[in-house]
Amino acid sequence: MSPRPPLTSLPLSPTATDPVCGMAVDPTAAAGSTIHEGKAYHFCSTHCLHKFQASPERYASGAVPPPTPEGPAGVVYTCPMHPEVRQGRPGPCPKCGMALEPEGGAAPPTKVEYSCPMHPEVVSDHPGSCPKCGMPLEPRTVTAEEGPNPELADMSRRFWVGLALSLPVFLLAMADMVPGHALQFLHTHVALVNWAQLALATPVVLWCGWPFFERAWASVLHRSPNMFTLIALGVGAAYAYSLAATAVPGAFPEGFRSAAGAVEPYFDTAAVVTVLVLLGQVLEVRARGQTSGAIRKLLGLAPKTARVVRADGREEDVPLAHVRAGDLLRVRPGEKVPVDGTVTEGHSSVDEAMISGEPIPVEKEAGAKVVGGTVNGTGGLLVRADRVGADTVLAQIVRMVGEAQRSRAPVERLVNRVSAFFVPAVLAAAAATFLVWGAWGPAPNWAHALVNAVAVLIVACPCALGLATPMAVMVGTGRGAESGVLIKNAEALEIFGKADTLVVDKTGTLTEGKPRLVTVEPAAGFSADDLLRLAAGLERGSEHPLAGAIVQGAEARGLQPAPAVGFESLTGKGVAGTVEGRAVALGNAALLLERGVDAGALQARLDALRGEGQTVVLVAVDGRLAGLLGVADPVRPSTPEAIRQLHDDGLRVIMLTGDSRVTAEAVARLVGVDEVIAEVLPQQKAEVVKRLQREGRVVAMAGDGVNDAPALAQAEVGIAMGTGTDVAMESAGVTLVQGDLRGIARARRLSRATMRNIRQNLFLAFVYNVLAVPVAAGLLYPFLGKAGLISPIWASAAMSLSSLSVVGNALRLRRAKL
């Protein structure tokens, strides 16, 4: 074999391509170079050089990965170990090979699309308002970082400024009603008071209420009238009338002018209505911001970094986004598993409650599958990444929760549909009033036309219509909170009473969600206390959750187990050691068989307890069978009664669980559910709910874990246990504070009472408009003369009375019997 030529004897090109990462390299400044089959290769880092030397055929074949794409404009990537390395695109550090990170730790900006919750077809690349309904657009993709909400800040600022300016306007307008006639002197300065109200109300209407006028104008341009069209018309009419009354009072008929020649303005109507609508917007924005809380909490379950084991044995922490399928990851005790993968080395127990909902961790060894976001126990694991990014189970759960939440239609759609017909009708009535009075009214006919048309617009201002649903929902949710039922949104109240199928999770919903020692059965020659004391002494040395349940069970019985000597953990079998000078072994039948102990005498009992859903371990002492211990997740004491109440209320109850069928059926027999669907994954839970919905059922889903979140969001009504996870509570529309399923029956009664109240409120609002608009237009004038006319001030008073009637009716919900 001929000797390798020196590198300096080979021709060097001006630039070369790193065969490992594809980056452009200056051969004269390369971090490393080597020769393979007579050809020189140059590398951006020693990391790439070592990867090439480990497998030169793979990289020399020409299958070079594409060059690293340019990063987003304005983003600078740096090396955590070498801050002087700075470039405008991601990639490895040329000095140490570590992945470059965005400067300042910020993630590179991504394109965000905004859509309307009520009209998903409306999509924009920037925030704003929906041109169809006026609702603010929401981002389609939620990030784990929750920054300040600019819309909430803007609406809050407008509200507080409007409130501060509206209070004196209201006091000036209501001077006659102030106790003791403290403001009586204002009657001698009517014109001055009017100008003061104008100065105070103008910024309220034109600045604080400007977003409503913008949305109303957008609704006109898109021929989609909505609530903001009505608000802009009412506020605009009151303000315009008041402005004219203040600036040119002589243009009004004599009957509308005082002895001093002034005309009563209605700035208080314009200002107060604006402030009330702003308050409603602030509350709505806050509520909508909470809907993305579930997704943020889900995203927060994944760790931010992963520890990657390189081919040369080096280990480094890299951002989770830089992990690729096939990478080897080190998962240390107590850490979260970064991505979905397969264990290649190590042994540990992994808490998979976020996926399976089961409280008992699962043993993992070489060949076992692990899921990103789950929590490693006391052992170390080496995991090969199989699915990363959007392909992981956690990412799929996030996607499903987001899709299910966006598919929801708020109850306000009813009001907006009515508004689509109501707004044109009000405009037509006002226009007809103006024309009729202008053509055939008494002199000054056009002044009468203007005043009566304004009265129509003011009396039709949709305060009562807008309050009908929010007031009932506010009072109803408060009443529910007093009974331990937290209602997240009006939609849950609207639909809950119509549900005919209840799907319930097992662990933490029907059961307590915590393993407990429930069975202690000694063999001949042993007492229950001796058996439990010796077993607990041995289990004190174990970190397994079953061990914790056994130790807690012993302590609850007042036993003081002695510590074990020579503790030994036998993978897949159990534990052994010496307690109080006696040889104790605890585990499965295989462990006892190895030690020459026959467990046949308790085999029948062991099978029976397993059939009841218990996890059973055998105990041997000094080479003799000492007995067995059973650990289970006990059923909540209130569950059987709750199921009976739900059956009496006409609900079909289905248990849906990721647990084994044997355990699920054992619990089902105890509580009396109608159907059991067991051994399902989180994705399958949502699919089961969809299948029931396709069958025409109105589904309510009750659960407490992260694994229930997609199904909770998919169901028409999601019900979370207050003792469960934050993610479940964010995904659900209803939360039972005490985790008592009997609260579902109370929530259904509350739902029916609230919806009945909403229908009554809408009836009051519509009847008011049906009666008041014709009267304001002058329908009674031919019969009663001027006594049959409604001036704008009386129109404002009538509007206020309508709102008060809605509020008073809604307050009756506080006495609803649940």
PDB file of N, CA, C and O in Angstrom, residues 39 376 516 654 676 693:
ATOM      1  N   LYS A  39      -8.598  11.547  -1.199  1.00  0.00           N
ATOM      2  CA  LYS A  39      -9.297  12.822  -1.316  1.00  0.00           C
ATOM      3  C   LYS A  39      -9.298  13.540   0.024  1.00  0.00           C
ATOM      4  O   LYS A  39      -9.483  12.907   1.061  1.00  0.00           O
ATOM      5  N   ASN A 376     -39.003  10.350  34.903  1.00  0.00           N
ATOM      6  CA  ASN A 376     -38.168   9.208  35.279  1.00  0.00           C
ATOM      7  C   ASN A 376     -38.074   9.104  36.796  1.00  0.00           C
ATOM      8  O   ASN A 376     -38.124  10.105  37.509  1.00  0.00           O
ATOM      9  N   ARG A 516     -53.436   2.478  47.537  1.00  0.00           N
ATOM     10  CA  ARG A 516     -53.487   2.246  48.983  1.00  0.00           C
ATOM     11  C   ARG A 516     -53.486   0.750  49.256  1.00  0.00           C
ATOM     12  O   ARG A 516     -53.958  -0.052  48.442  1.00  0.00           O
ATOM     13  N   ILE A 654     -70.578   5.811  30.725  1.00  0.00           N
ATOM     14  CA  ILE A 654     -69.579   4.939  30.112  1.00  0.00           C
ATOM     15  C   ILE A 654     -68.232   5.193  30.771  1.00  0.00           C
ATOM     16  O   ILE A 654     -67.787   6.343  30.885  1.00  0.00           O
ATOM     17  N   VAL A 676     -68.094  -0.361  29.661  1.00  0.00           N
ATOM     18  CA  VAL A 676     -66.677  -0.208  29.972  1.00  0.00           C
ATOM     19  C   VAL A 676     -65.877  -0.256  28.679  1.00  0.00           C
ATOM     20  O   VAL A 676     -66.032  -1.179  27.872  1.00  0.00           O
ATOM     21  N   GLN A 693     -70.380  11.025  19.302  1.00  0.00           N
ATOM     22  CA  GLN A 693     -70.997  12.223  18.725  1.00  0.00           C
ATOM     23  C   GLN A 693     -71.551  11.936  17.335  1.00  0.00           C
ATOM     24  O   GLN A 693     -72.604  12.440  16.966  1.00  0.00           O
TER      25      GLN A 693
END
